mmCIF file of C-alpha atoms in Angstrom:
data_model
loop_
_atom_site.group_PDB
_atom_site.id
_atom_site.type_symbol
_atom_site.label_atom_id
_atom_site.label_comp_id
_atom_site.label_asym_id
_atom_site.label_seq_id
_atom_site.Cartn_x
_atom_site.Cartn_y
_atom_site.Cartn_z
ATOM 1 C CA MET A 1 0.517 -5.146 -19.520
ATOM 2 C CA THR A 2 -0.185 -8.382 -17.728
ATOM 3 C CA THR A 3 -3.928 -8.217 -18.227
ATOM 4 C CA LEU A 4 -5.458 -9.952 -21.189
ATOM 5 C CA LEU A 5 -7.219 -7.082 -22.876
ATOM 6 C CA LYS A 6 -7.934 -3.481 -21.923
ATOM 7 C CA PRO A 7 -10.269 -4.239 -19.027
ATOM 8 C CA LYS A 8 -13.474 -2.538 -18.083
ATOM 9 C CA GLY A 9 -13.114 -0.599 -14.846
ATOM 10 C CA ILE A 10 -14.032 -2.199 -11.551
ATOM 11 C CA LEU A 11 -16.940 -1.052 -9.401
ATOM 12 C CA LEU A 12 -15.247 -0.556 -6.038
ATOM 13 C CA VAL A 13 -17.472 -0.258 -2.996
ATOM 14 C CA VAL A 14 -15.749 1.222 0.057
ATOM 15 C CA SER A 15 -17.372 1.331 3.483
ATOM 16 C CA GLY A 16 -16.158 2.229 6.937
ATOM 17 C CA ALA A 17 -17.581 3.782 10.090
ATOM 18 C CA ALA A 18 -16.790 7.308 11.297
ATOM 19 C CA GLY A 19 -13.174 7.470 12.422
ATOM 20 C CA THR A 20 -11.894 4.815 10.009
ATOM 21 C CA GLY A 21 -10.596 7.481 7.630
ATOM 22 C CA LYS A 22 -12.187 6.131 4.450
ATOM 23 C CA GLY A 23 -12.478 9.597 2.928
ATOM 24 C CA THR A 24 -8.746 10.256 3.338
ATOM 25 C CA VAL A 25 -7.854 6.829 1.936
ATOM 26 C CA ASN A 26 -10.089 7.221 -1.119
ATOM 27 C CA ALA A 27 -8.794 10.752 -1.773
ATOM 28 C CA LEU A 28 -5.216 9.413 -1.785
ATOM 29 C CA LEU A 29 -6.193 6.555 -4.081
ATOM 30 C CA MET A 30 -7.573 9.017 -6.644
ATOM 31 C CA LYS A 31 -4.683 11.436 -6.240
ATOM 32 C CA GLU A 32 -2.112 8.739 -7.044
ATOM 33 C CA HIS A 33 -4.041 6.852 -9.717
ATOM 34 C CA GLU A 34 -5.978 8.751 -12.336
ATOM 35 C CA ASP A 35 -7.924 5.633 -13.319
ATOM 36 C CA PHE A 36 -9.741 5.782 -9.959
ATOM 37 C CA VAL A 37 -12.696 8.179 -9.795
ATOM 38 C CA TYR A 38 -15.504 8.795 -7.358
ATOM 39 C CA SER A 39 -19.038 7.890 -8.152
ATOM 40 C CA VAL A 40 -20.822 11.172 -7.489
ATOM 41 C CA SER A 41 -24.153 10.656 -5.733
ATOM 42 C CA ALA A 42 -27.280 12.581 -6.550
ATOM 43 C CA THR A 43 -29.238 14.355 -3.814
ATOM 44 C CA THR A 44 -32.247 16.587 -3.469
ATOM 45 C CA ARG A 45 -30.860 18.484 -0.479
ATOM 46 C CA PRO A 46 -29.607 21.981 -1.302
ATOM 47 C CA PRO A 47 -25.840 22.502 -1.718
ATOM 48 C CA ARG A 48 -23.949 23.787 1.337
ATOM 49 C CA PRO A 49 -21.498 26.685 1.024
ATOM 50 C CA GLY A 50 -18.462 25.512 -0.954
ATOM 51 C CA GLU A 51 -20.152 22.457 -2.449
ATOM 52 C CA VAL A 52 -20.024 22.245 -6.225
ATOM 53 C CA ASP A 53 -22.642 20.552 -8.393
ATOM 54 C CA GLY A 54 -21.111 17.421 -9.935
ATOM 55 C CA ARG A 55 -18.258 17.308 -7.406
ATOM 56 C CA GLU A 56 -19.726 16.661 -3.932
ATOM 57 C CA TYR A 57 -23.118 15.708 -5.370
ATOM 58 C CA HIS A 58 -25.294 16.037 -8.414
ATOM 59 C CA PHE A 59 -27.802 18.495 -6.937
ATOM 60 C CA ILE A 60 -31.190 17.847 -8.511
ATOM 61 C CA SER A 61 -34.798 18.603 -7.641
ATOM 62 C CA LYS A 62 -37.159 16.188 -5.924
ATOM 63 C CA GLU A 63 -39.186 16.016 -9.146
ATOM 64 C CA GLN A 64 -36.105 15.127 -11.201
ATOM 65 C CA PHE A 65 -35.053 12.453 -8.688
ATOM 66 C CA GLU A 66 -38.507 10.861 -8.720
ATOM 67 C CA GLU A 67 -38.511 10.903 -12.509
ATOM 68 C CA HIS A 68 -35.162 9.072 -12.478
ATOM 69 C CA ILE A 69 -36.662 6.501 -10.099
ATOM 70 C CA ARG A 70 -39.668 5.985 -12.409
ATOM 71 C CA ASN A 71 -37.350 5.667 -15.416
ATOM 72 C CA ASP A 72 -35.263 3.012 -13.652
ATOM 73 C CA ALA A 73 -32.270 5.352 -13.891
ATOM 74 C CA VAL A 74 -31.325 5.058 -10.195
ATOM 75 C CA ILE A 75 -29.196 2.129 -8.976
ATOM 76 C CA GLU A 76 -29.909 2.559 -5.293
ATOM 77 C CA TYR A 77 -31.275 5.354 -3.144
ATOM 78 C CA THR A 78 -32.351 6.173 0.353
ATOM 79 C CA GLU A 79 -34.440 8.882 1.957
ATOM 80 C CA TYR A 80 -32.961 10.833 4.867
ATOM 81 C CA CYS A 81 -34.524 13.836 6.612
ATOM 82 C CA GLY A 82 -36.950 14.331 3.748
ATOM 83 C CA ASN A 83 -34.299 14.264 0.994
ATOM 84 C CA TYR A 84 -33.263 11.602 -1.486
ATOM 85 C CA TYR A 85 -29.674 10.396 -1.782
ATOM 86 C CA GLY A 86 -28.715 7.863 -4.422
ATOM 87 C CA THR A 87 -26.565 6.680 -7.291
ATOM 88 C CA LEU A 88 -27.643 7.368 -10.863
ATOM 89 C CA LYS A 89 -27.060 4.701 -13.508
ATOM 90 C CA SER A 90 -25.310 7.278 -15.658
ATOM 91 C CA GLU A 91 -22.335 7.126 -13.235
ATOM 92 C CA LEU A 92 -21.594 3.590 -14.465
ATOM 93 C CA LYS A 93 -20.540 4.940 -17.870
ATOM 94 C CA LYS A 94 -17.179 5.696 -16.271
ATOM 95 C CA LEU A 95 -16.600 1.921 -16.006
ATOM 96 C CA ASP A 96 -16.804 1.551 -19.780
ATOM 97 C CA GLU A 97 -14.096 4.201 -20.076
ATOM 98 C CA GLY A 98 -11.822 1.884 -18.058
ATOM 99 C CA LYS A 99 -12.116 3.923 -14.857
ATOM 100 C CA ASN A 100 -12.404 2.173 -11.513
ATOM 101 C CA LEU A 101 -15.458 3.700 -9.889
ATOM 102 C CA ILE A 102 -15.345 4.265 -6.122
ATOM 103 C CA LEU A 103 -18.683 4.083 -4.355
ATOM 104 C CA GLU A 104 -18.192 5.368 -0.811
ATOM 105 C CA ILE A 105 -21.333 4.040 0.740
ATOM 106 C CA GLU A 106 -22.738 2.691 4.009
ATOM 107 C CA VAL A 107 -23.235 -0.992 4.796
ATOM 108 C CA GLU A 108 -26.801 -1.494 3.593
ATOM 109 C CA GLY A 109 -26.190 0.304 0.301
ATOM 110 C CA ALA A 110 -22.990 -1.688 -0.188
ATOM 111 C CA MET A 111 -24.815 -4.982 0.166
ATOM 112 C CA ASN A 112 -27.460 -3.830 -2.320
ATOM 113 C CA ILE A 113 -24.746 -2.952 -4.834
ATOM 114 C CA LYS A 114 -23.046 -6.331 -4.365
ATOM 115 C CA ARG A 115 -26.381 -8.069 -4.959
ATOM 116 C CA LEU A 116 -27.057 -6.038 -8.114
ATOM 117 C CA PHE A 117 -23.444 -6.186 -9.372
ATOM 118 C CA PRO A 118 -21.853 -9.448 -8.184
ATOM 119 C CA ASP A 119 -18.580 -8.524 -9.890
ATOM 120 C CA SER A 120 -18.226 -5.361 -7.820
ATOM 121 C CA VAL A 121 -15.426 -5.466 -5.264
ATOM 122 C CA THR A 122 -16.368 -4.545 -1.683
ATOM 123 C CA VAL A 123 -13.777 -3.255 0.767
ATOM 124 C CA PHE A 124 -14.336 -2.487 4.440
ATOM 125 C CA ILE A 125 -11.928 -0.036 6.056
ATOM 126 C CA LEU A 126 -11.166 -0.743 9.696
ATOM 127 C CA PRO A 127 -9.351 1.224 12.364
ATOM 128 C CA PRO A 128 -6.444 -0.737 13.911
ATOM 129 C CA ASP A 129 -8.176 -1.252 17.259
ATOM 130 C CA TYR A 130 -10.858 -0.075 19.657
ATOM 131 C CA THR A 131 -8.709 2.484 21.495
ATOM 132 C CA THR A 132 -7.438 4.131 18.306
ATOM 133 C CA LEU A 133 -10.979 4.518 16.982
ATOM 134 C CA ARG A 134 -12.081 6.096 20.269
ATOM 135 C CA ASN A 135 -9.108 8.478 20.245
ATOM 136 C CA ARG A 136 -9.855 9.556 16.695
ATOM 137 C CA LEU A 137 -13.454 10.408 17.571
ATOM 138 C CA VAL A 138 -12.373 12.252 20.744
ATOM 139 C CA ASN A 139 -9.620 14.167 18.930
ATOM 140 C CA ARG A 140 -12.060 15.554 16.398
ATOM 141 C CA GLY A 141 -13.226 17.638 19.379
ATOM 142 C CA THR A 142 -16.638 18.268 17.844
ATOM 143 C CA ASN A 143 -18.559 15.561 19.636
ATOM 144 C CA ALA A 144 -19.947 15.424 23.164
ATOM 145 C CA ALA A 145 -19.015 12.399 25.298
ATOM 146 C CA ASP A 146 -22.482 10.865 24.828
ATOM 147 C CA ASP A 147 -22.203 11.269 21.087
ATOM 148 C CA ILE A 148 -18.817 9.540 21.069
ATOM 149 C CA GLU A 149 -20.270 6.562 22.914
ATOM 150 C CA ASN A 150 -23.123 6.411 20.401
ATOM 151 C CA ARG A 151 -20.694 6.533 17.493
ATOM 152 C CA MET A 152 -18.538 3.806 19.049
ATOM 153 C CA GLN A 153 -21.586 1.572 19.438
ATOM 154 C CA LYS A 154 -22.642 2.288 15.857
ATOM 155 C CA ALA A 155 -19.117 1.543 14.590
ATOM 156 C CA LEU A 156 -18.997 -1.762 16.460
ATOM 157 C CA ARG A 157 -22.352 -2.772 14.990
ATOM 158 C CA GLU A 158 -20.954 -1.968 11.537
ATOM 159 C CA PHE A 159 -17.750 -3.959 12.115
ATOM 160 C CA ALA A 160 -19.938 -7.009 12.717
ATOM 161 C CA THR A 161 -20.952 -6.759 9.035
ATOM 162 C CA VAL A 162 -17.389 -7.002 7.769
ATOM 163 C CA LYS A 163 -17.930 -10.683 6.977
ATOM 164 C CA SER A 164 -20.269 -9.676 4.154
ATOM 165 C CA TYR A 165 -17.461 -7.798 2.416
ATOM 166 C CA ASP A 166 -14.808 -9.190 0.076
ATOM 167 C CA TYR A 167 -11.799 -7.463 1.650
ATOM 168 C CA ALA A 168 -10.859 -5.688 4.873
ATOM 169 C CA VAL A 169 -8.105 -3.082 5.000
ATOM 170 C CA VAL A 170 -6.820 -1.537 8.225
ATOM 171 C CA ASN A 171 -6.098 2.181 8.198
ATOM 172 C CA HIS A 172 -3.343 2.661 10.782
ATOM 173 C CA ASP A 173 -2.607 6.126 12.224
ATOM 174 C CA GLY A 174 -0.490 8.099 9.755
ATOM 175 C CA GLN A 175 -0.552 5.282 7.191
ATOM 176 C CA ALA A 176 -3.463 6.168 4.934
ATOM 177 C CA LYS A 177 -1.054 5.852 1.974
ATOM 178 C CA GLU A 178 -0.440 2.177 2.844
ATOM 179 C CA ALA A 179 -4.186 1.560 3.052
ATOM 180 C CA ALA A 180 -4.706 3.289 -0.320
ATOM 181 C CA ASP A 181 -1.898 1.161 -1.804
ATOM 182 C CA ALA A 182 -3.561 -1.981 -0.463
ATOM 183 C CA ILE A 183 -6.852 -1.075 -2.140
ATOM 184 C CA TYR A 184 -5.013 -0.271 -5.373
ATOM 185 C CA GLU A 185 -3.382 -3.713 -5.312
ATOM 186 C CA ILE A 186 -6.716 -5.366 -4.576
ATOM 187 C CA VAL A 187 -8.278 -3.749 -7.652
ATOM 188 C CA LYS A 188 -5.286 -4.598 -9.862
ATOM 189 C CA SER A 189 -5.414 -8.211 -8.689
ATOM 190 C CA GLU A 190 -9.142 -8.428 -9.261
ATOM 191 C CA GLN A 191 -8.469 -7.577 -12.905
ATOM 192 C CA HIS A 192 -6.669 -10.945 -13.112
ATOM 193 C CA ARG A 193 -9.669 -12.882 -11.745
ATOM 194 C CA VAL A 194 -10.545 -15.636 -14.153
ATOM 195 C CA SER A 195 -14.229 -14.733 -13.824
ATOM 196 C CA ARG A 196 -13.358 -11.382 -15.447
ATOM 197 C CA THR A 197 -10.980 -12.727 -18.104
ATOM 198 C CA GLU A 198 -12.596 -15.990 -19.204
ATOM 199 C CA ASP A 199 -14.055 -14.555 -22.394
ATOM 200 C CA ALA A 200 -10.675 -13.111 -23.306
ATOM 201 C CA VAL A 201 -9.087 -16.559 -22.969
ATOM 202 C CA GLU A 202 -11.712 -17.977 -25.311
ATOM 203 C CA ARG A 203 -11.070 -15.231 -27.833
ATOM 204 C CA LEU A 204 -7.298 -15.629 -27.705
ATOM 205 C CA PHE A 205 -6.966 -19.362 -27.928
ATOM 206 C CA PHE A 206 -10.088 -20.846 -29.378
ATOM 207 C CA GLN A 207 -10.620 -18.554 -32.342
ATOM 208 C CA THR A 208 -7.111 -17.473 -33.370
ATOM 209 C CA LYS A 209 -6.027 -21.039 -34.023
ATOM 210 C CA ASN A 210 -8.355 -21.316 -37.015
ATOM 211 C CA MET B 1 1.435 -3.033 8.023
ATOM 212 C CA THR B 2 -2.056 -2.906 6.627
ATOM 213 C CA THR B 3 -2.860 -6.500 7.511
ATOM 214 C CA LEU B 4 -4.624 -7.207 10.747
ATOM 215 C CA LEU B 5 -2.173 -9.563 12.393
ATOM 216 C CA LYS B 6 0.951 -11.339 11.217
ATOM 217 C CA PRO B 7 -0.735 -13.560 8.656
ATOM 218 C CA LYS B 8 -0.145 -17.205 7.927
ATOM 219 C CA GLY B 9 1.435 -17.692 4.539
ATOM 220 C CA ILE B 10 -0.713 -18.406 1.513
ATOM 221 C CA LEU B 11 -0.670 -21.690 -0.371
ATOM 222 C CA LEU B 12 -0.116 -20.517 -3.936
ATOM 223 C CA VAL B 13 -0.783 -22.995 -6.712
ATOM 224 C CA VAL B 14 0.772 -22.040 -10.068
ATOM 225 C CA SER B 15 0.034 -23.915 -13.277
ATOM 226 C CA GLY B 16 0.842 -23.330 -16.896
ATOM 227 C CA ALA B 17 1.582 -25.387 -19.994
ATOM 228 C CA ALA B 18 5.024 -25.753 -21.563
ATOM 229 C CA GLY B 19 6.024 -22.431 -23.104
ATOM 230 C CA THR B 20 4.124 -20.254 -20.664
ATOM 231 C CA GLY B 21 7.294 -19.557 -18.680
ATOM 232 C CA LYS B 22 5.925 -20.422 -15.247
ATOM 233 C CA GLY B 23 9.337 -21.552 -13.968
ATOM 234 C CA THR B 24 10.944 -18.220 -14.863
ATOM 235 C CA VAL B 25 8.093 -16.264 -13.305
ATOM 236 C CA ASN B 26 8.197 -18.253 -10.057
ATOM 237 C CA ALA B 27 11.983 -17.957 -9.849
ATOM 238 C CA LEU B 28 11.695 -14.155 -10.139
ATOM 239 C CA LEU B 29 8.962 -14.085 -7.525
ATOM 240 C CA MET B 30 11.219 -15.886 -5.039
ATOM 241 C CA LYS B 31 14.270 -13.848 -5.955
ATOM 242 C CA GLU B 32 12.510 -10.556 -5.259
ATOM 243 C CA HIS B 33 10.469 -11.622 -2.232
ATOM 244 C CA GLU B 34 12.039 -13.803 0.430
ATOM 245 C CA ASP B 35 8.633 -14.664 1.896
ATOM 246 C CA PHE B 36 7.904 -16.737 -1.235
ATOM 247 C CA VAL B 37 9.347 -20.258 -1.245
ATOM 248 C CA TYR B 38 8.911 -23.343 -3.381
ATOM 249 C CA SER B 39 7.152 -26.376 -2.099
ATOM 250 C CA VAL B 40 9.720 -29.098 -2.802
ATOM 251 C CA SER B 41 8.107 -32.292 -4.081
ATOM 252 C CA ALA B 42 9.161 -35.763 -3.040
ATOM 253 C CA THR B 43 10.028 -38.398 -5.638
ATOM 254 C CA THR B 44 11.263 -41.947 -5.782
ATOM 255 C CA ARG B 45 13.141 -41.447 -9.045
ATOM 256 C CA PRO B 46 16.915 -41.205 -8.657
ATOM 257 C CA PRO B 47 18.515 -37.722 -8.750
ATOM 258 C CA ARG B 48 19.946 -36.576 -12.106
ATOM 259 C CA PRO B 49 23.424 -35.058 -12.300
ATOM 260 C CA GLY B 50 23.365 -31.633 -10.644
ATOM 261 C CA GLU B 51 20.147 -32.217 -8.723
ATOM 262 C CA VAL B 52 20.383 -31.673 -4.980
ATOM 263 C CA ASP B 53 18.271 -33.480 -2.384
ATOM 264 C CA GLY B 54 15.852 -30.963 -0.813
ATOM 265 C CA ARG B 55 16.285 -28.457 -3.651
ATOM 266 C CA GLU B 56 14.893 -29.979 -6.857
ATOM 267 C CA TYR B 57 13.198 -32.799 -4.959
ATOM 268 C CA HIS B 58 13.216 -34.689 -1.714
ATOM 269 C CA PHE B 59 14.701 -37.921 -3.046
ATOM 270 C CA ILE B 60 13.309 -40.805 -1.037
ATOM 271 C CA SER B 61 12.947 -44.557 -1.523
ATOM 272 C CA LYS B 62 9.791 -46.254 -2.717
ATOM 273 C CA GLU B 63 9.420 -47.838 0.718
ATOM 274 C CA GLN B 64 9.656 -44.468 2.424
ATOM 275 C CA PHE B 65 7.133 -42.924 0.022
ATOM 276 C CA GLU B 66 4.665 -45.759 0.605
ATOM 277 C CA GLU B 67 5.112 -45.433 4.354
ATOM 278 C CA HIS B 68 4.284 -41.691 4.051
ATOM 279 C CA ILE B 69 1.142 -42.597 2.092
ATOM 280 C CA ARG B 70 0.076 -45.123 4.781
ATOM 281 C CA ASN B 71 0.733 -42.510 7.503
ATOM 282 C CA ASP B 72 -1.418 -39.918 5.690
ATOM 283 C CA ALA B 73 1.681 -37.732 5.399
ATOM 284 C CA VAL B 74 1.259 -37.097 1.651
ATOM 285 C CA ILE B 75 -1.083 -34.339 0.420
ATOM 286 C CA GLU B 76 -1.264 -35.480 -3.192
ATOM 287 C CA TYR B 77 0.782 -37.796 -5.358
ATOM 288 C CA THR B 78 0.898 -39.374 -8.766
ATOM 289 C CA GLU B 79 2.723 -42.308 -10.302
ATOM 290 C CA TYR B 80 4.664 -41.732 -13.510
ATOM 291 C CA CYS B 81 6.935 -44.247 -15.285
ATOM 292 C CA GLY B 82 7.008 -46.410 -12.181
ATOM 293 C CA ASN B 83 7.991 -43.636 -9.792
ATOM 294 C CA TYR B 84 6.009 -41.645 -7.233
ATOM 295 C CA TYR B 85 5.897 -37.854 -7.289
ATOM 296 C CA GLY B 86 4.032 -35.962 -4.605
ATOM 297 C CA THR B 87 3.813 -33.294 -1.925
ATOM 298 C CA LEU B 88 4.569 -34.178 1.685
ATOM 299 C CA LYS B 89 2.481 -32.610 4.439
ATOM 300 C CA SER B 90 5.668 -31.501 6.147
ATOM 301 C CA GLU B 91 6.076 -28.847 3.411
ATOM 302 C CA LEU B 92 3.050 -27.005 4.815
ATOM 303 C CA LYS B 93 5.019 -26.070 7.956
ATOM 304 C CA LYS B 94 6.494 -23.239 5.900
ATOM 305 C CA LEU B 95 3.015 -21.634 5.877
ATOM 306 C CA ASP B 96 3.010 -21.379 9.677
ATOM 307 C CA GLU B 97 6.315 -19.542 9.434
ATOM 308 C CA GLY B 98 4.509 -16.895 7.362
ATOM 309 C CA LYS B 99 6.026 -18.041 4.057
ATOM 310 C CA ASN B 100 3.903 -18.111 0.921
ATOM 311 C CA LEU B 101 4.333 -21.595 -0.456
ATOM 312 C CA ILE B 102 4.485 -21.987 -4.249
ATOM 313 C CA LEU B 103 3.181 -25.275 -5.586
ATOM 314 C CA GLU B 104 4.154 -25.478 -9.272
ATOM 315 C CA ILE B 105 1.848 -28.230 -10.321
ATOM 316 C CA GLU B 106 -0.196 -29.476 -13.274
ATOM 317 C CA VAL B 107 -3.942 -28.968 -13.683
ATOM 318 C CA GLU B 108 -5.270 -32.116 -12.035
ATOM 319 C CA GLY B 109 -3.026 -31.763 -8.995
ATOM 320 C CA ALA B 110 -3.970 -28.082 -8.735
ATOM 321 C CA MET B 111 -7.672 -28.923 -8.594
ATOM 322 C CA ASN B 112 -7.010 -31.549 -5.902
ATOM 323 C CA ILE B 113 -5.129 -28.981 -3.818
ATOM 324 C CA LYS B 114 -7.947 -26.437 -4.193
ATOM 325 C CA ARG B 115 -10.462 -29.058 -3.069
ATOM 326 C CA LEU B 116 -8.361 -30.020 -0.023
ATOM 327 C CA PHE B 117 -7.366 -26.413 0.789
ATOM 328 C CA PRO B 118 -10.163 -24.088 -0.301
ATOM 329 C CA ASP B 119 -8.212 -21.065 0.929
ATOM 330 C CA SER B 120 -5.324 -21.817 -1.411
ATOM 331 C CA VAL B 121 -4.927 -19.350 -4.278
ATOM 332 C CA THR B 122 -4.706 -20.814 -7.781
ATOM 333 C CA VAL B 123 -3.047 -18.939 -10.626
ATOM 334 C CA PHE B 124 -2.885 -20.014 -14.248
ATOM 335 C CA ILE B 125 -0.079 -18.564 -16.346
ATOM 336 C CA LEU B 126 -0.948 -17.941 -19.985
ATOM 337 C CA PRO B 127 1.116 -17.009 -23.015
ATOM 338 C CA PRO B 128 -0.111 -13.813 -24.699
ATOM 339 C CA ASP B 129 -1.448 -15.627 -27.763
ATOM 340 C CA TYR B 130 -1.331 -18.733 -29.924
ATOM 341 C CA THR B 131 1.501 -17.567 -32.193
ATOM 342 C CA THR B 132 3.771 -16.531 -29.316
ATOM 343 C CA LEU B 133 3.321 -19.897 -27.640
ATOM 344 C CA ARG B 134 4.172 -21.700 -30.878
ATOM 345 C CA ASN B 135 7.253 -19.536 -31.414
ATOM 346 C CA ARG B 136 8.469 -20.256 -27.886
ATOM 347 C CA LEU B 137 8.196 -23.987 -28.392
ATOM 348 C CA VAL B 138 9.912 -23.785 -31.790
ATOM 349 C CA ASN B 139 12.704 -21.557 -30.470
ATOM 350 C CA ARG B 140 13.627 -24.038 -27.783
ATOM 351 C CA GLY B 141 14.969 -26.010 -30.714
ATOM 352 C CA THR B 142 14.829 -29.327 -28.883
ATOM 353 C CA ASN B 143 11.524 -30.527 -30.228
ATOM 354 C CA ALA B 144 10.624 -32.149 -33.535
ATOM 355 C CA ALA B 145 7.759 -30.578 -35.505
ATOM 356 C CA ASP B 146 5.390 -33.403 -34.510
ATOM 357 C CA ASP B 147 6.272 -32.914 -30.897
ATOM 358 C CA ILE B 148 5.551 -29.187 -31.141
ATOM 359 C CA GLU B 149 2.091 -29.891 -32.553
ATOM 360 C CA ASN B 150 1.447 -32.343 -29.713
ATOM 361 C CA ARG B 151 2.544 -29.800 -27.142
ATOM 362 C CA MET B 152 0.372 -27.103 -28.727
ATOM 363 C CA GLN B 153 -2.652 -29.405 -28.566
ATOM 364 C CA LYS B 154 -1.870 -30.293 -24.957
ATOM 365 C CA ALA B 155 -1.460 -26.611 -24.055
ATOM 366 C CA LEU B 156 -4.801 -25.718 -25.655
ATOM 367 C CA ARG B 157 -6.517 -28.501 -23.707
ATOM 368 C CA GLU B 158 -4.991 -27.080 -20.536
ATOM 369 C CA PHE B 159 -6.076 -23.517 -21.320
ATOM 370 C CA ALA B 160 -9.661 -24.775 -21.410
ATOM 371 C CA THR B 161 -9.305 -25.501 -17.671
ATOM 372 C CA VAL B 162 -8.426 -21.905 -16.826
ATOM 373 C CA LYS B 163 -11.995 -21.303 -15.655
ATOM 374 C CA SER B 164 -11.344 -23.591 -12.676
ATOM 375 C CA TYR B 165 -8.586 -21.280 -11.436
ATOM 376 C CA ASP B 166 -8.930 -18.158 -9.316
ATOM 377 C CA TYR B 167 -6.629 -15.929 -11.380
ATOM 378 C CA ALA B 168 -5.040 -15.818 -14.833
ATOM 379 C CA VAL B 169 -1.809 -13.944 -15.494
ATOM 380 C CA VAL B 170 -0.351 -13.451 -18.954
ATOM 381 C CA ASN B 171 3.409 -13.806 -19.328
ATOM 382 C CA HIS B 172 4.344 -11.551 -22.246
ATOM 383 C CA ASP B 173 7.679 -11.948 -24.028
ATOM 384 C CA GLY B 174 10.412 -10.303 -22.003
ATOM 385 C CA GLN B 175 8.000 -9.320 -19.223
ATOM 386 C CA ALA B 176 8.313 -12.150 -16.720
ATOM 387 C CA LYS B 177 9.010 -9.508 -14.064
ATOM 388 C CA GLU B 178 5.570 -7.950 -14.677
ATOM 389 C CA ALA B 179 3.926 -11.371 -14.401
ATOM 390 C CA ALA B 180 5.816 -12.054 -11.146
ATOM 391 C CA ASP B 181 4.728 -8.637 -9.821
ATOM 392 C CA ALA B 182 1.113 -9.436 -10.699
ATOM 393 C CA ILE B 183 1.267 -12.697 -8.734
ATOM 394 C CA TYR B 184 2.914 -10.892 -5.821
ATOM 395 C CA GLU B 185 0.061 -8.358 -5.778
ATOM 396 C CA ILE B 186 -2.518 -11.134 -5.985
ATOM 397 C CA VAL B 187 -1.047 -12.810 -2.889
ATOM 398 C CA LYS B 188 -0.781 -9.524 -0.984
ATOM 399 C CA SER B 189 -4.403 -8.708 -1.837
ATOM 400 C CA GLU B 190 -5.572 -12.169 -0.816
ATOM 401 C CA GLN B 191 -4.154 -11.461 2.642
ATOM 402 C CA HIS B 192 -6.843 -8.773 2.930
ATOM 403 C CA ARG B 193 -9.673 -11.179 2.119
ATOM 404 C CA VAL B 194 -12.274 -11.036 4.826
ATOM 405 C CA SER B 195 -12.467 -14.833 4.863
ATOM 406 C CA ARG B 196 -8.848 -14.821 6.071
ATOM 407 C CA THR B 197 -9.155 -11.927 8.538
ATOM 408 C CA GLU B 198 -12.580 -12.436 10.087
ATOM 409 C CA ASP B 199 -11.203 -14.014 13.269
ATOM 410 C CA ALA B 200 -8.806 -11.123 13.651
ATOM 411 C CA VAL B 201 -11.701 -8.655 13.452
ATOM 412 C CA GLU B 202 -13.482 -10.575 16.200
ATOM 413 C CA ARG B 203 -10.403 -10.530 18.369
ATOM 414 C CA LEU B 204 -9.744 -6.844 17.846
ATOM 415 C CA PHE B 205 -13.202 -5.433 18.376
ATOM 416 C CA PHE B 206 -15.285 -7.873 20.308
ATOM 417 C CA GLN B 207 -12.874 -8.807 23.068
ATOM 418 C CA THR B 208 -10.773 -5.664 23.587
ATOM 419 C CA LYS B 209 -13.835 -3.594 24.439
ATOM 420 C CA ASN B 210 -14.414 -5.542 27.680
#
């Protein structure tokens, strides 16, 4: 133990365009470290085959979602194709249990979270270069050429927002483990930030001496 | 490699009162990681038996030191008992070679370095608690009781400055290796800071696409 006291978990916001592999990286992070857990979003869209309530999403009704909004029980949400998607405040309880909570979320949502929770840690996952990103999108084989160009343009627009994030981690081909390790080290280091430990210093040295 | 490009080394400022074990921690850090090196201070005091020029200090004359000051070749310096102690700019060359440069320095000097080099990383090493610190000072056996009380008071004054540092790392008894590992992870994580990698993102994605 090199931390001062059992720390609260860290709210970890991870973003990255299609083809950056953020899902793979986050899955590895959770597989190797049981103190990392996903924040499960809530949605009003119906579950798809194979999706489990509480795993992919909390599947709730439109009425329930709107009640949560009225009760100030939703941290952030967006509407997409007539359905709500958002993060419920109840997810944050995991932080008090010492879990680091991964919010896999797009740029705008990430910036909202950082504004609401300044001590959250924001990480942007990048592909190693332009050509690799293009190859990854092509190799998925599910997109038409036009769609690939659109996704490339969208990705490049998103990369321009990297400066609003705290950290950038490159996910090289075949090295998702290294990227997951880098994020793990970032979170461990953030637990040593004085802004998180200041109170502990006060408690240790300015009360025990009496 | 999860960093964007071969990074410049990081200027790592490490402070800690007597009894915190900062020397031991830094020595371990350098022993285990060859990309961590000490910044060797310059002094005008004569070498003591066993001290080697360029290892403990750069031993130079008062005239030489004052010439360095006039030539703006000194980053920071202090006068103590009629001798100069300071850091020469030439030490920073190690950063360009990709080495992380450890500046083991007291609080005031640390704050000067942070002001001059905002991208330096400042770490404060703490003992686990008041009693442990006292025991360490007593067990050295070289200090009179009065002196121990003075050192305790000085240490407590220094701990109050921890809030000016970026990170705090606790050095528990017998766990200097863990403290060294924590500092290593802090430096590795800092290499992922967007403020350090932003230019690299520009180069990768906004020039290669042409």
